[in-house]
XYZ file of C-alpha atoms in Angstrom:
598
model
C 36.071 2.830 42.387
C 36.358 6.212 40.067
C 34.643 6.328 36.878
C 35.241 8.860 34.207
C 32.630 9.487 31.806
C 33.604 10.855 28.490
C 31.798 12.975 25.942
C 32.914 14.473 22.922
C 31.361 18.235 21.620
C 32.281 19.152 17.951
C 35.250 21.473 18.398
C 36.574 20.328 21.699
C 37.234 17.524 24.140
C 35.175 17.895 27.648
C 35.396 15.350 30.086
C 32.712 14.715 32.940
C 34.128 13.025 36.065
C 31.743 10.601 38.045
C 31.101 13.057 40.545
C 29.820 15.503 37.581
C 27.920 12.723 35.738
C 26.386 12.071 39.654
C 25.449 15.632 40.313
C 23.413 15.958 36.891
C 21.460 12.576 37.431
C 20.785 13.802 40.986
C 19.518 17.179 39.271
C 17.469 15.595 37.022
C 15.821 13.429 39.501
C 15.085 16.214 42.160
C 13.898 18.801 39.982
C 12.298 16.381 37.792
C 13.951 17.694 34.447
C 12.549 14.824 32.432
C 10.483 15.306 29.026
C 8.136 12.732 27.677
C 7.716 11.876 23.737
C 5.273 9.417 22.129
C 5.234 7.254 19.057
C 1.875 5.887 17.649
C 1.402 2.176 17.664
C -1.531 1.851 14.763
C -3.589 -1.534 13.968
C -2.463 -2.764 10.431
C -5.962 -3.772 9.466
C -7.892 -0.204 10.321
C -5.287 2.159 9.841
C -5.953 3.414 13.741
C -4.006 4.519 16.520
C -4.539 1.905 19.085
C -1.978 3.647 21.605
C 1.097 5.225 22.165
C 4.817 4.117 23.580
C 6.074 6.931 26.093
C 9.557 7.729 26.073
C 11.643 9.557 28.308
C 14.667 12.285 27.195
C 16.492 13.827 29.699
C 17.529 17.466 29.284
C 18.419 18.900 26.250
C 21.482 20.651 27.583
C 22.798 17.713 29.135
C 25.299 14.753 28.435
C 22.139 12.964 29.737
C 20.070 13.788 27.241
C 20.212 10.083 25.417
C 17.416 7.511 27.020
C 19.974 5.233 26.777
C 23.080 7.171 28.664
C 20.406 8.298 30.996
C 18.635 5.131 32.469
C 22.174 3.378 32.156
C 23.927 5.873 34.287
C 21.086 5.786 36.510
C 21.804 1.760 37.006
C 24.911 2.326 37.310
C 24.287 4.589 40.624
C 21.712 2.944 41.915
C 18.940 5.073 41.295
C 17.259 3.548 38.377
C 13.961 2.591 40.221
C 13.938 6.479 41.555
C 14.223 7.541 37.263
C 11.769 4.725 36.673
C 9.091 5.921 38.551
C 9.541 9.575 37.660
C 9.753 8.556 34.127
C 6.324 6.863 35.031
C 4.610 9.962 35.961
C 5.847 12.178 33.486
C 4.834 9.861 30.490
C 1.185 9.759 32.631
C 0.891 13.003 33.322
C 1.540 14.493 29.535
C -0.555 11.694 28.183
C -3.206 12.560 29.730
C -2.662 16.609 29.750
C -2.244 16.617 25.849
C -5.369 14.115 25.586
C -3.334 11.156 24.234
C -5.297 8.682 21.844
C -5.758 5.029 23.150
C -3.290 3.231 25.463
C -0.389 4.476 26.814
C 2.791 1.924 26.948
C 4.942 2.724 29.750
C 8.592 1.367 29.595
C 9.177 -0.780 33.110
C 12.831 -3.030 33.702
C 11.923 -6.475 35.173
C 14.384 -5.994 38.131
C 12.375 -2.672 39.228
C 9.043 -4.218 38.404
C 10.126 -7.128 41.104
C 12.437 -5.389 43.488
C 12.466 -3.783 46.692
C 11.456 -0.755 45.426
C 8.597 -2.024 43.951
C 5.987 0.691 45.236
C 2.840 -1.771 45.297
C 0.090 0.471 44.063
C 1.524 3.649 43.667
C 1.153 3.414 39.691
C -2.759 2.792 40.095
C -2.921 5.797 42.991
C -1.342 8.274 40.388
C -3.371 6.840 37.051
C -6.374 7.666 39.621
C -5.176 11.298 40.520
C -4.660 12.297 37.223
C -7.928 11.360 35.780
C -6.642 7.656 33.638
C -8.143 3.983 33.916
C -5.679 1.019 34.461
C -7.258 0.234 31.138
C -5.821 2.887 29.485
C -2.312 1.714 30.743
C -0.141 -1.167 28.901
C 2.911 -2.382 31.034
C 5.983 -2.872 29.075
C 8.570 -5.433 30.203
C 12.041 -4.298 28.753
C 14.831 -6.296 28.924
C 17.489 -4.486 30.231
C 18.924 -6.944 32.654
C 18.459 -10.095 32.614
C 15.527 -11.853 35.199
C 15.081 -15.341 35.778
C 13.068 -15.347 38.333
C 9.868 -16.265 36.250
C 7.338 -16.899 39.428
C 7.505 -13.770 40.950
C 7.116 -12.140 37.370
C 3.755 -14.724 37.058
C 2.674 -13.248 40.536
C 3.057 -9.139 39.560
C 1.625 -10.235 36.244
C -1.819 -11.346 37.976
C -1.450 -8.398 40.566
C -1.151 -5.546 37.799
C -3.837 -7.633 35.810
C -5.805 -8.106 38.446
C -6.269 -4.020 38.728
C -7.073 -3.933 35.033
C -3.511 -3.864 33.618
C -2.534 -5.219 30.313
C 1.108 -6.699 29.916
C 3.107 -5.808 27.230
C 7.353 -7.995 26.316
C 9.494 -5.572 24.636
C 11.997 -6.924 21.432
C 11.229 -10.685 21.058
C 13.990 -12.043 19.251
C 16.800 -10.496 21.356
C 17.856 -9.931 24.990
C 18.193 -13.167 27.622
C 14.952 -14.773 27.672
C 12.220 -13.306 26.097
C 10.781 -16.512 24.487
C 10.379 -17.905 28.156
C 9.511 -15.099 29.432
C 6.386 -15.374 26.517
C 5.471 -18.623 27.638
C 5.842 -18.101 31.783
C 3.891 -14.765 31.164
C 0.791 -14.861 28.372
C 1.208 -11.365 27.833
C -1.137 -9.624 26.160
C 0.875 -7.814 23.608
C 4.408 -9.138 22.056
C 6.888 -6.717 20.443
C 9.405 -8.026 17.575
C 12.403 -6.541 18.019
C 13.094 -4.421 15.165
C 16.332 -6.222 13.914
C 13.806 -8.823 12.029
C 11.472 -6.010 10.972
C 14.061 -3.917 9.098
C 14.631 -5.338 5.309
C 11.976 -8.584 5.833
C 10.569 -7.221 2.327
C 13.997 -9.027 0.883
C 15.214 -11.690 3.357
C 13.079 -14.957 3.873
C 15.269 -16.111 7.036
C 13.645 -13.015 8.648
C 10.159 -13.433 6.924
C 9.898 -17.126 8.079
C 10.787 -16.105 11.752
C 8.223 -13.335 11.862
C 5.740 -15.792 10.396
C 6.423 -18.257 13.336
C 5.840 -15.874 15.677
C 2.373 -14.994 14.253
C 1.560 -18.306 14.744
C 2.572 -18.666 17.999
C 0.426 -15.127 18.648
C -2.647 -16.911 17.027
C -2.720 -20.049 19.615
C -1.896 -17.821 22.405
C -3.910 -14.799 22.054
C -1.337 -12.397 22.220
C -1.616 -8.960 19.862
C 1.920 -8.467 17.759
C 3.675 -5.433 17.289
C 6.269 -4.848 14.766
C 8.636 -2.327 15.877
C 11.131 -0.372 14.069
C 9.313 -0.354 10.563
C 11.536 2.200 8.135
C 10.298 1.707 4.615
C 6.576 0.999 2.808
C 8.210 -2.054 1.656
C 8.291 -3.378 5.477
C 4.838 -1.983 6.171
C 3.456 -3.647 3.156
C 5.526 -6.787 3.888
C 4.088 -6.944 7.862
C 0.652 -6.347 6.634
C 0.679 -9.247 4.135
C 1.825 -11.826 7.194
C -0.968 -10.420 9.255
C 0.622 -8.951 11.852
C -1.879 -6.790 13.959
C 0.538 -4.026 15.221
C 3.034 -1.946 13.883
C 5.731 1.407 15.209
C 8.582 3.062 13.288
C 10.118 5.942 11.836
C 8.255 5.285 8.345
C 4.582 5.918 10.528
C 5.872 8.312 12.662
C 8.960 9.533 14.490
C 8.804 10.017 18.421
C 6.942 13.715 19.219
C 6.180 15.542 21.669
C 2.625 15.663 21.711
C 0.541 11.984 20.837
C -0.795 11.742 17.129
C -4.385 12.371 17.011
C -4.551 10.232 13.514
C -1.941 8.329 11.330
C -0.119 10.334 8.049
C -2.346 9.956 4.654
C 0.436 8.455 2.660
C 0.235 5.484 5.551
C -3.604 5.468 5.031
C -3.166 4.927 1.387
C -0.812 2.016 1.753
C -2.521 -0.060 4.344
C -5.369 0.617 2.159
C -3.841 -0.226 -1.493
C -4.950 -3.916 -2.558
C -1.635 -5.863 -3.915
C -2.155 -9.106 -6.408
C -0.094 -10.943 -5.970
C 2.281 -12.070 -9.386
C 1.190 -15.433 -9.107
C -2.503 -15.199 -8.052
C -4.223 -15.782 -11.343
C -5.340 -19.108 -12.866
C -3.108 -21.382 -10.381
C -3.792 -22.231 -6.294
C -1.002 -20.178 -4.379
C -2.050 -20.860 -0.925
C -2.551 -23.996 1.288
C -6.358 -23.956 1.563
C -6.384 -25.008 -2.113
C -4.734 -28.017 -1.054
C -6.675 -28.917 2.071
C -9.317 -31.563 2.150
C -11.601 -32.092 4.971
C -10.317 -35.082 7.445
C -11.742 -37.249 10.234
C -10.190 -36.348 13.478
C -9.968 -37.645 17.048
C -9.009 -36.306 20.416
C -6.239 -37.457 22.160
C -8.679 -38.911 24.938
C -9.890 -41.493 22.335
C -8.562 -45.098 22.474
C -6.286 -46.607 20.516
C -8.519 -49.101 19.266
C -10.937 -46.855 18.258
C -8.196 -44.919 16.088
C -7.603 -48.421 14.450
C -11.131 -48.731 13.825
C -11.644 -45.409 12.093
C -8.403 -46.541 9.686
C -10.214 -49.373 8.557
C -12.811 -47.275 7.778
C -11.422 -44.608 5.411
C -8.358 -46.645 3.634
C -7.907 -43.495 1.792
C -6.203 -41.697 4.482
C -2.632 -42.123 5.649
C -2.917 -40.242 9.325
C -5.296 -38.672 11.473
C -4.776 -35.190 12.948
C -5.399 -35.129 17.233
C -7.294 -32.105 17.895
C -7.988 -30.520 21.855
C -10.933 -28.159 21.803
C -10.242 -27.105 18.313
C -6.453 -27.141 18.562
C -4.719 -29.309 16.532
C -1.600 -31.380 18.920
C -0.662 -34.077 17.117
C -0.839 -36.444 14.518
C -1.001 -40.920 14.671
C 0.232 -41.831 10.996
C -1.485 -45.372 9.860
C 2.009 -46.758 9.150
C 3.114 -46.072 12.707
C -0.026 -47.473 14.945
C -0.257 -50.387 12.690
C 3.016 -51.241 13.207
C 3.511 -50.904 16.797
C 0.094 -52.763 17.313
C 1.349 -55.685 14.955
C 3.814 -56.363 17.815
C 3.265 -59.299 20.394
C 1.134 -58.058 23.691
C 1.184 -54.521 22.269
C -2.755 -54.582 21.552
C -3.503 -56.014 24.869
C -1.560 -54.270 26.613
C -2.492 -50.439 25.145
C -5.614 -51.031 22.785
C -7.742 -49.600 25.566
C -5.078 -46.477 26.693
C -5.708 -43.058 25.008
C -4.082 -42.637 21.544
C -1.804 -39.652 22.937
C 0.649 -42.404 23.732
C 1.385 -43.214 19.838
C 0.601 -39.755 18.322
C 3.526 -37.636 16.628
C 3.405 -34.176 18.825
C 5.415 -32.356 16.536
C 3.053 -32.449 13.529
C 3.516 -29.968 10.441
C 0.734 -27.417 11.135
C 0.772 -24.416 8.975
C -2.361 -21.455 8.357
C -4.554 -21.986 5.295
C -3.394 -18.654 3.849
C 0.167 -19.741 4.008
C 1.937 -19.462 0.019
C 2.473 -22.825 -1.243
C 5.949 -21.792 -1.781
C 6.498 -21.149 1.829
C 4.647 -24.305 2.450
C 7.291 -26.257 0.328
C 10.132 -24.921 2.448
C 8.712 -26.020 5.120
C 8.255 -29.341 4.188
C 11.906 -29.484 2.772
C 12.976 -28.714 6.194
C 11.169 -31.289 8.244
C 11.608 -34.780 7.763
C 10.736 -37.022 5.079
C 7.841 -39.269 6.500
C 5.680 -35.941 6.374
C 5.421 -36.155 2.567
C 3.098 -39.396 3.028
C 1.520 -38.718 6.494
C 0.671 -35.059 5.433
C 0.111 -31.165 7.484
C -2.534 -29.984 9.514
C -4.137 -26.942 8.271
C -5.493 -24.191 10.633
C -7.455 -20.853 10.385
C -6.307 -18.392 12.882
C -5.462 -21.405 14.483
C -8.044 -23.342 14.768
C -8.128 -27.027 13.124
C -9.392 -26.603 9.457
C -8.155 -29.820 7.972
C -5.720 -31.774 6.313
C -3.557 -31.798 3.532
C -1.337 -34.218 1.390
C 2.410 -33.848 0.575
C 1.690 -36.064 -2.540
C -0.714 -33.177 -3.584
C 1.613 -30.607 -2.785
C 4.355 -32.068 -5.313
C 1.733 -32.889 -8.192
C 0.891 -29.214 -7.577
C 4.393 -27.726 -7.817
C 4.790 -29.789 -10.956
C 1.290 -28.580 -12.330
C 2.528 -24.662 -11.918
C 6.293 -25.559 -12.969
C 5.039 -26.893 -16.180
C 2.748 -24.168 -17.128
C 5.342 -21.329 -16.152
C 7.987 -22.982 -18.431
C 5.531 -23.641 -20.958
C 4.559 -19.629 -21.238
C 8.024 -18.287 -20.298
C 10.306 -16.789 -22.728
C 13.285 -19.102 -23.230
C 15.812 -16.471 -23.238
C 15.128 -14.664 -19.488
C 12.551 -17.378 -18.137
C 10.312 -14.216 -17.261
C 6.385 -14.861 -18.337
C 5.374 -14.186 -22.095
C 2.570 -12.549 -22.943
C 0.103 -15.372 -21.778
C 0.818 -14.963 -18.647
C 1.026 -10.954 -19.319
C -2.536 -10.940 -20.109
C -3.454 -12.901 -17.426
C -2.249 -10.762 -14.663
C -3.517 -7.564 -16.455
C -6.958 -9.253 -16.588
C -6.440 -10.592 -12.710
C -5.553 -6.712 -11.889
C -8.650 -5.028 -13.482
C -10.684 -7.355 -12.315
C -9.717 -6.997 -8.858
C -9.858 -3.268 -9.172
C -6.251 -2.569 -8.286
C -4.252 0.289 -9.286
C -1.461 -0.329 -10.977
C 1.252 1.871 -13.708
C 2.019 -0.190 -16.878
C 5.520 0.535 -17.923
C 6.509 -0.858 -21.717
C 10.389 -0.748 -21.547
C 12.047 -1.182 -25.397
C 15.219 -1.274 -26.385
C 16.813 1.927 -28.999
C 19.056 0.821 -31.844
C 19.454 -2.385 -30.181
C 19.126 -3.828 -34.331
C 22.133 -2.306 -35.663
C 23.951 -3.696 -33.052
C 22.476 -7.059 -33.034
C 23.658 -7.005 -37.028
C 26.949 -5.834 -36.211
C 28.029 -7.532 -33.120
C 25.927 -10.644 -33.943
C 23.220 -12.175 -31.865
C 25.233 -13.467 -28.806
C 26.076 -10.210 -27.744
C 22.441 -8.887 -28.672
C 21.065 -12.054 -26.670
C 23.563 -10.770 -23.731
C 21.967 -7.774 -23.951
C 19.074 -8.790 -23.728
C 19.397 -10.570 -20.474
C 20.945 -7.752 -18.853
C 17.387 -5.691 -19.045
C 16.188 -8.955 -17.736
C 18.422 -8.731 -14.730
C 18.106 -5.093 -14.490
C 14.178 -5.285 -14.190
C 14.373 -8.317 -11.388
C 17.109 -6.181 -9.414
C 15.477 -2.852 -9.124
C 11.776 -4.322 -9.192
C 9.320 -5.022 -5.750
C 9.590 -9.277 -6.002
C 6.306 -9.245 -3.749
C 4.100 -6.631 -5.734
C 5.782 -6.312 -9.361
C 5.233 -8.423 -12.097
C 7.887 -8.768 -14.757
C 6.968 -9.756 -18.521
C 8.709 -10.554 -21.624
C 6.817 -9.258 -24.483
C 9.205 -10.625 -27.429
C 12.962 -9.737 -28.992
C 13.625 -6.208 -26.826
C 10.516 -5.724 -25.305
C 9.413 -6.206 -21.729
C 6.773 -4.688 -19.243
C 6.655 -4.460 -16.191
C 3.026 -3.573 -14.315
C 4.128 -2.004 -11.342
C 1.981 -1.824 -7.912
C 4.984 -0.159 -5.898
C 4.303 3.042 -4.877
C 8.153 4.049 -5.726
C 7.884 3.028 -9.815
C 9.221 6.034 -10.807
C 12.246 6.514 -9.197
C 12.514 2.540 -10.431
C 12.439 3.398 -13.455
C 14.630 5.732 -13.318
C 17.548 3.823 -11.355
C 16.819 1.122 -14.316
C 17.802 3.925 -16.948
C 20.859 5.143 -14.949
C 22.140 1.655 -14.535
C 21.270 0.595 -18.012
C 23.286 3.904 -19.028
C 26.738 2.584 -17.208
C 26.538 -1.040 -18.109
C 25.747 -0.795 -21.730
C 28.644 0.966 -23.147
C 30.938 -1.849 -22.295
C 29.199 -4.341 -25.222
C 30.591 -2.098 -27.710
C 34.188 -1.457 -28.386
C 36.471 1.773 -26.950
C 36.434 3.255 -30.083
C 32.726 3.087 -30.559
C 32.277 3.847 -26.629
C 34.263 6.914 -27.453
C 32.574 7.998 -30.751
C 29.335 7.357 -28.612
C 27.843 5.046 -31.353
C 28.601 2.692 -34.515
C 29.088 3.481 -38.194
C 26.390 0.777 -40.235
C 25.345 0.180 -43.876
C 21.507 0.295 -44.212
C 19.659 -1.980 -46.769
C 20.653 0.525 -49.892
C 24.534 0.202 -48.622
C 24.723 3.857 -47.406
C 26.883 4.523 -44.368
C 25.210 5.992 -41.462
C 25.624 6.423 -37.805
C 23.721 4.597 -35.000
C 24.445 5.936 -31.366
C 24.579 3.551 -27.974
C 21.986 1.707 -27.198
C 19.066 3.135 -24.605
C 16.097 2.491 -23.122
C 12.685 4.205 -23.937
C 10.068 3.876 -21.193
C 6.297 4.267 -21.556
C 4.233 4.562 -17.969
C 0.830 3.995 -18.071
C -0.993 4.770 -14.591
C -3.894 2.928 -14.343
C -6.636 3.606 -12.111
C -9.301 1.393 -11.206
C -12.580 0.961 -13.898
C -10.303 2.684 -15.767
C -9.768 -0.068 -18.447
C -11.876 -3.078 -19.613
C -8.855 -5.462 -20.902
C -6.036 -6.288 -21.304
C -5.339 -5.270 -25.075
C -6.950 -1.441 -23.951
C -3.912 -1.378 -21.339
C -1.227 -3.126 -23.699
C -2.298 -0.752 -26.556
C -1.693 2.736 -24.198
C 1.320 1.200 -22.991
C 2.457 1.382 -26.690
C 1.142 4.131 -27.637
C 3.217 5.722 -24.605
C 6.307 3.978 -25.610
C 6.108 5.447 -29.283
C 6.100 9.018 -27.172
C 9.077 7.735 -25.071
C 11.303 6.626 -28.206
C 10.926 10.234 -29.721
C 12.889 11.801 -26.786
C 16.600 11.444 -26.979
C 18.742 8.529 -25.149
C 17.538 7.181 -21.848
C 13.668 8.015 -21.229
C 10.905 7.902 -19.302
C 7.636 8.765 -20.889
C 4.109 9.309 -18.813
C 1.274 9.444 -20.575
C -0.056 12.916 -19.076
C -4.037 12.331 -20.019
C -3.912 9.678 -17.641
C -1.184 10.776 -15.049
């Protein structure tokens, strides 16, 4: 059947008929016009290149050019195990000429990596010519057609292993089967496809699922990568799960020669310590929760389970663990009630206690948020308030912990939020203010105090009356939440028209200034079109004189602390001020940085 291929230039229409689109794949394959590029894969923890991914680009001057148009044209002809394994060599070859740093990842479709062109050893005969180790050498499944056929995929697995090979699955979380293909293949490394990467610093459907998948990593040994990572706020966000691995545009685009070391502004994020807002003075995570639990293997008899219920009355389950993994759980309620029926004792006292265990236990990491904990348990069925969750570390069975603790706890940190929040945005007062300052310098963290205060917002309070004033109010409020980082800013409420905000973003300033700008448009419409067009109010001060009072602004005062800089609280509070005073002498909307300091 013919095929025409289209392609568009900018000023004219040129179309490439199969037979042309042919010729130039057959080109590229014979003369071996393919270019290799390389993007860094780092370790979140050291801030190292562990390896690279090698990509292939066809010729600049061709429709080819595209990876994608390339290796599916290829496919489409029949030659894509010919590209494959040219595309091998050429990612080897300038790897190792331009003295590439760590592993190499090499790009390999599961129906080559099984077929009949399958060249069995001719990868480890060419890593061996050019001077590389298998162990230099990851092997990347992508899944560019589907493959089912999940034994012979076990059986090249162990063969490439077997020769010192590591095994890499390319975009979990999209394609046909990549979650089977985890589970049939243990491989040692596990890419997220970057759809659940991109914007995770703002959507918890996305944050849960990456979270679930680090888990799954920690039972089965497997080393994440998160690919596709475009802003700080996703690096920060991946590095804060625990996620080992990480690629994208935001580290470093695709070169042509490897990176010999990551980009300093990268460095200096990885390395930057964030608090977070509600770390101070209340437990956040599940290990404050989790109490130390007698526990059983599933070999152990039923009776024997009994018998250890009897013995602590104060527990409602008992966790099954299997050389240190936790599989299961045997709540009292259940085993007493199965072995109160006629026979049942007799008949399965002496049978291992697998048979009456719950296998699909809550199990959740002792640095898991209590907030994310709470989901959970919202989201799983009710009779796992009283029997409780396992708790792990890395893992690894650490203990157990009580839904009935979990809601006093909530409770505990509802009531002292409320009790310290200011009733008119619910953002913390200047208890809580304090607090966090104190929890910052103490910590050592960097961090840029910015006092935000409202301009001739009491003229207008007088005139319009407090409603609007209060309305006004809440609109900074808003403003500050909207254009804030949820996971590293904290938001206070001083009093009246004052708020700070003690920023660990990286990004404040342009914040701040997007807060300005937007204040700027919104706040005209509280006042009236004639005073919109006048650009301000006519008012009587105390003495009756008429006098005019222009829109309201905002006057900003940025305080960039640095670590040791500051002994408490009030020393940061007070330069904040101090800062603002400068800010309110500049005309409108402002932004004020104290200089000594900056």
């Amino acid at each position: 059947m013919s095929t025409n291929i289209v392609f568009l230039n900018s000023n004219k229409y040129q179309e490439n008929t199969a037979d042309d689109i042919e010729k130039k794949l057959h080109d590229i394959i014979s003369n071996k016009r393919l270019n290799a590029v390389f993007q860094p894969i780092i370790d979140i923890k050291t801030a190292k290149i562990i390896g690279h991914e090698g990509l292939i680009r066809g010729p600049a001057d061709s429709p080819l050019h595209s990876p994608i148009k390339l290796f599916n044209t290829a496919r489409h002809y029949g030659l894509v195990a010919e590209l494959e394994y040219l595309a091998r060599h050429e990612v080897l070859q300038s790897f190792y000429d331009l003295n590439g740093v760590g592993k190499v990842f090499l790009n390999v479709s599961p129906d080559v990596f099984l077929s009949k062109y399958s060249r069995g050893g001719e990868t480890l005969k060419y890593i061996d010519e050019i001077g590389l180790t298998p162990q230099q050498v990851v092997i990347e499944l992508t899944e560019n057609t589907p493959s089912n056929d999940y034994r012979l995929l076990r059986e090249a697995c162990y063969y490439y292993r077997a020769m010192g090979f590591e095994i890499a699955i390319d975009d979990l979380g999209d394609g046909f089967s990549s979650l089977r293909m985890w589970s049939e293949l243990r491989p040692d490394y596990v890419k997220i496809d970057q759809h659940f990467i991109q914007g995770i610093n703002h959507d918890p459907l996305k944050l849960q699922f990456v979270r679930s998948i680090q888990e799954i990593a920690n039972k089965s040994g497997a080393r994440i990568v998160a690919e596709g990572i475009e802003t700080e706020e996703e690096l920060i966000a991946i590095r804060d799960i625990g996620i080992a691995l990480g690629q994208g545009y935001h580290i470093t685009r695709p070169q042509n020669h490897p990176a010999k070391t990551i980009p300093a502004h990268i460095k200096q994020t990885l390395g930057a310590k964030y608090v977070n807002k509600q770390q101070f003075n209340q437990p956040t995570t599940v290990e404050n929760l989790m109490k130390q639990s007698p526990y059983v293997a599933p070999e152990l008899s039923n009776d024997a389970v009994l018998h250890l219920f009897e013995l602590h009355a104060e527990i409602n389950s008992i966790p099954v663990v299997k050389n240190g993994i936790p599989v299961g759980i045997i709540g009292r309620y259940h085993i007493t009630s199965q072995f109160s029926k006629q026979y049942y004792r007799e008949l399965y006292g002496k049978s291992a206690c697998e048979i009456v265990m719950d296998s699909r236990p809550v199990i959740v990491e002792k640095s898991v948020s209590l907030h994310d904990l709470s989901d959970l348990m919202l989201q799983s069925d009710p009779q796992y308030l009283s029997i409780g969750f396992i708790v792990t570390e890395n893992g690894t069975y650490a203990g157990m912990g009580s839904g009935h603790d979990l809601l006093r706890q909530f409770t505990q940190m509802q009531i002292s939020a409320a009790r310290y929040a200011n009733p008119l945005t619910l953002l913390p007062g200047n208890v809580p203010i304090n607090e966090h300052i104190d929890g910052l310098l103490s910590t050592k963290t960097a961090f840029t105090a910015c006092y935000f205060d409202l301009d001739f917002f009491k003229p207008f309070n007088d005139m319009h009356g407090y409603k609007k004033g209060d309305d006004v109010i809440q609109l900074i409020g808003a403003l500050l939440k909207e254009h804030c980082c949820e996971e590293s800013d904290f938001i206070g409420h001083i009093g009246g028209d004052d708020f700070i905000v003690l920023f660990q973003s990286k990004n404040w300033k342009r914040r701040c200034e997007t807060i300005l700008a937007r204040f700027a448009e919104v706040a005209k419409w509280f006042y009236s079109a004639e005073e919109r067009e006048r650009g301000g109010m006519e008012v009587e001060d105390r003495q009756g004189n008429r006098m005019f009072q222009p829109l309201m602004s905002i006057s900003i005062g940025a305080v960039i602390a640095k670590p040791e800089q500051f002994e408490s609280p009030h020393e940061v509070s007070s330069a904040a001020a101090i800062a603002k005073k400068q800010a309110k002498k500049m005309i409108g909307n402002s932004l004020f940085i104290e200089q000594r300091i900056y």
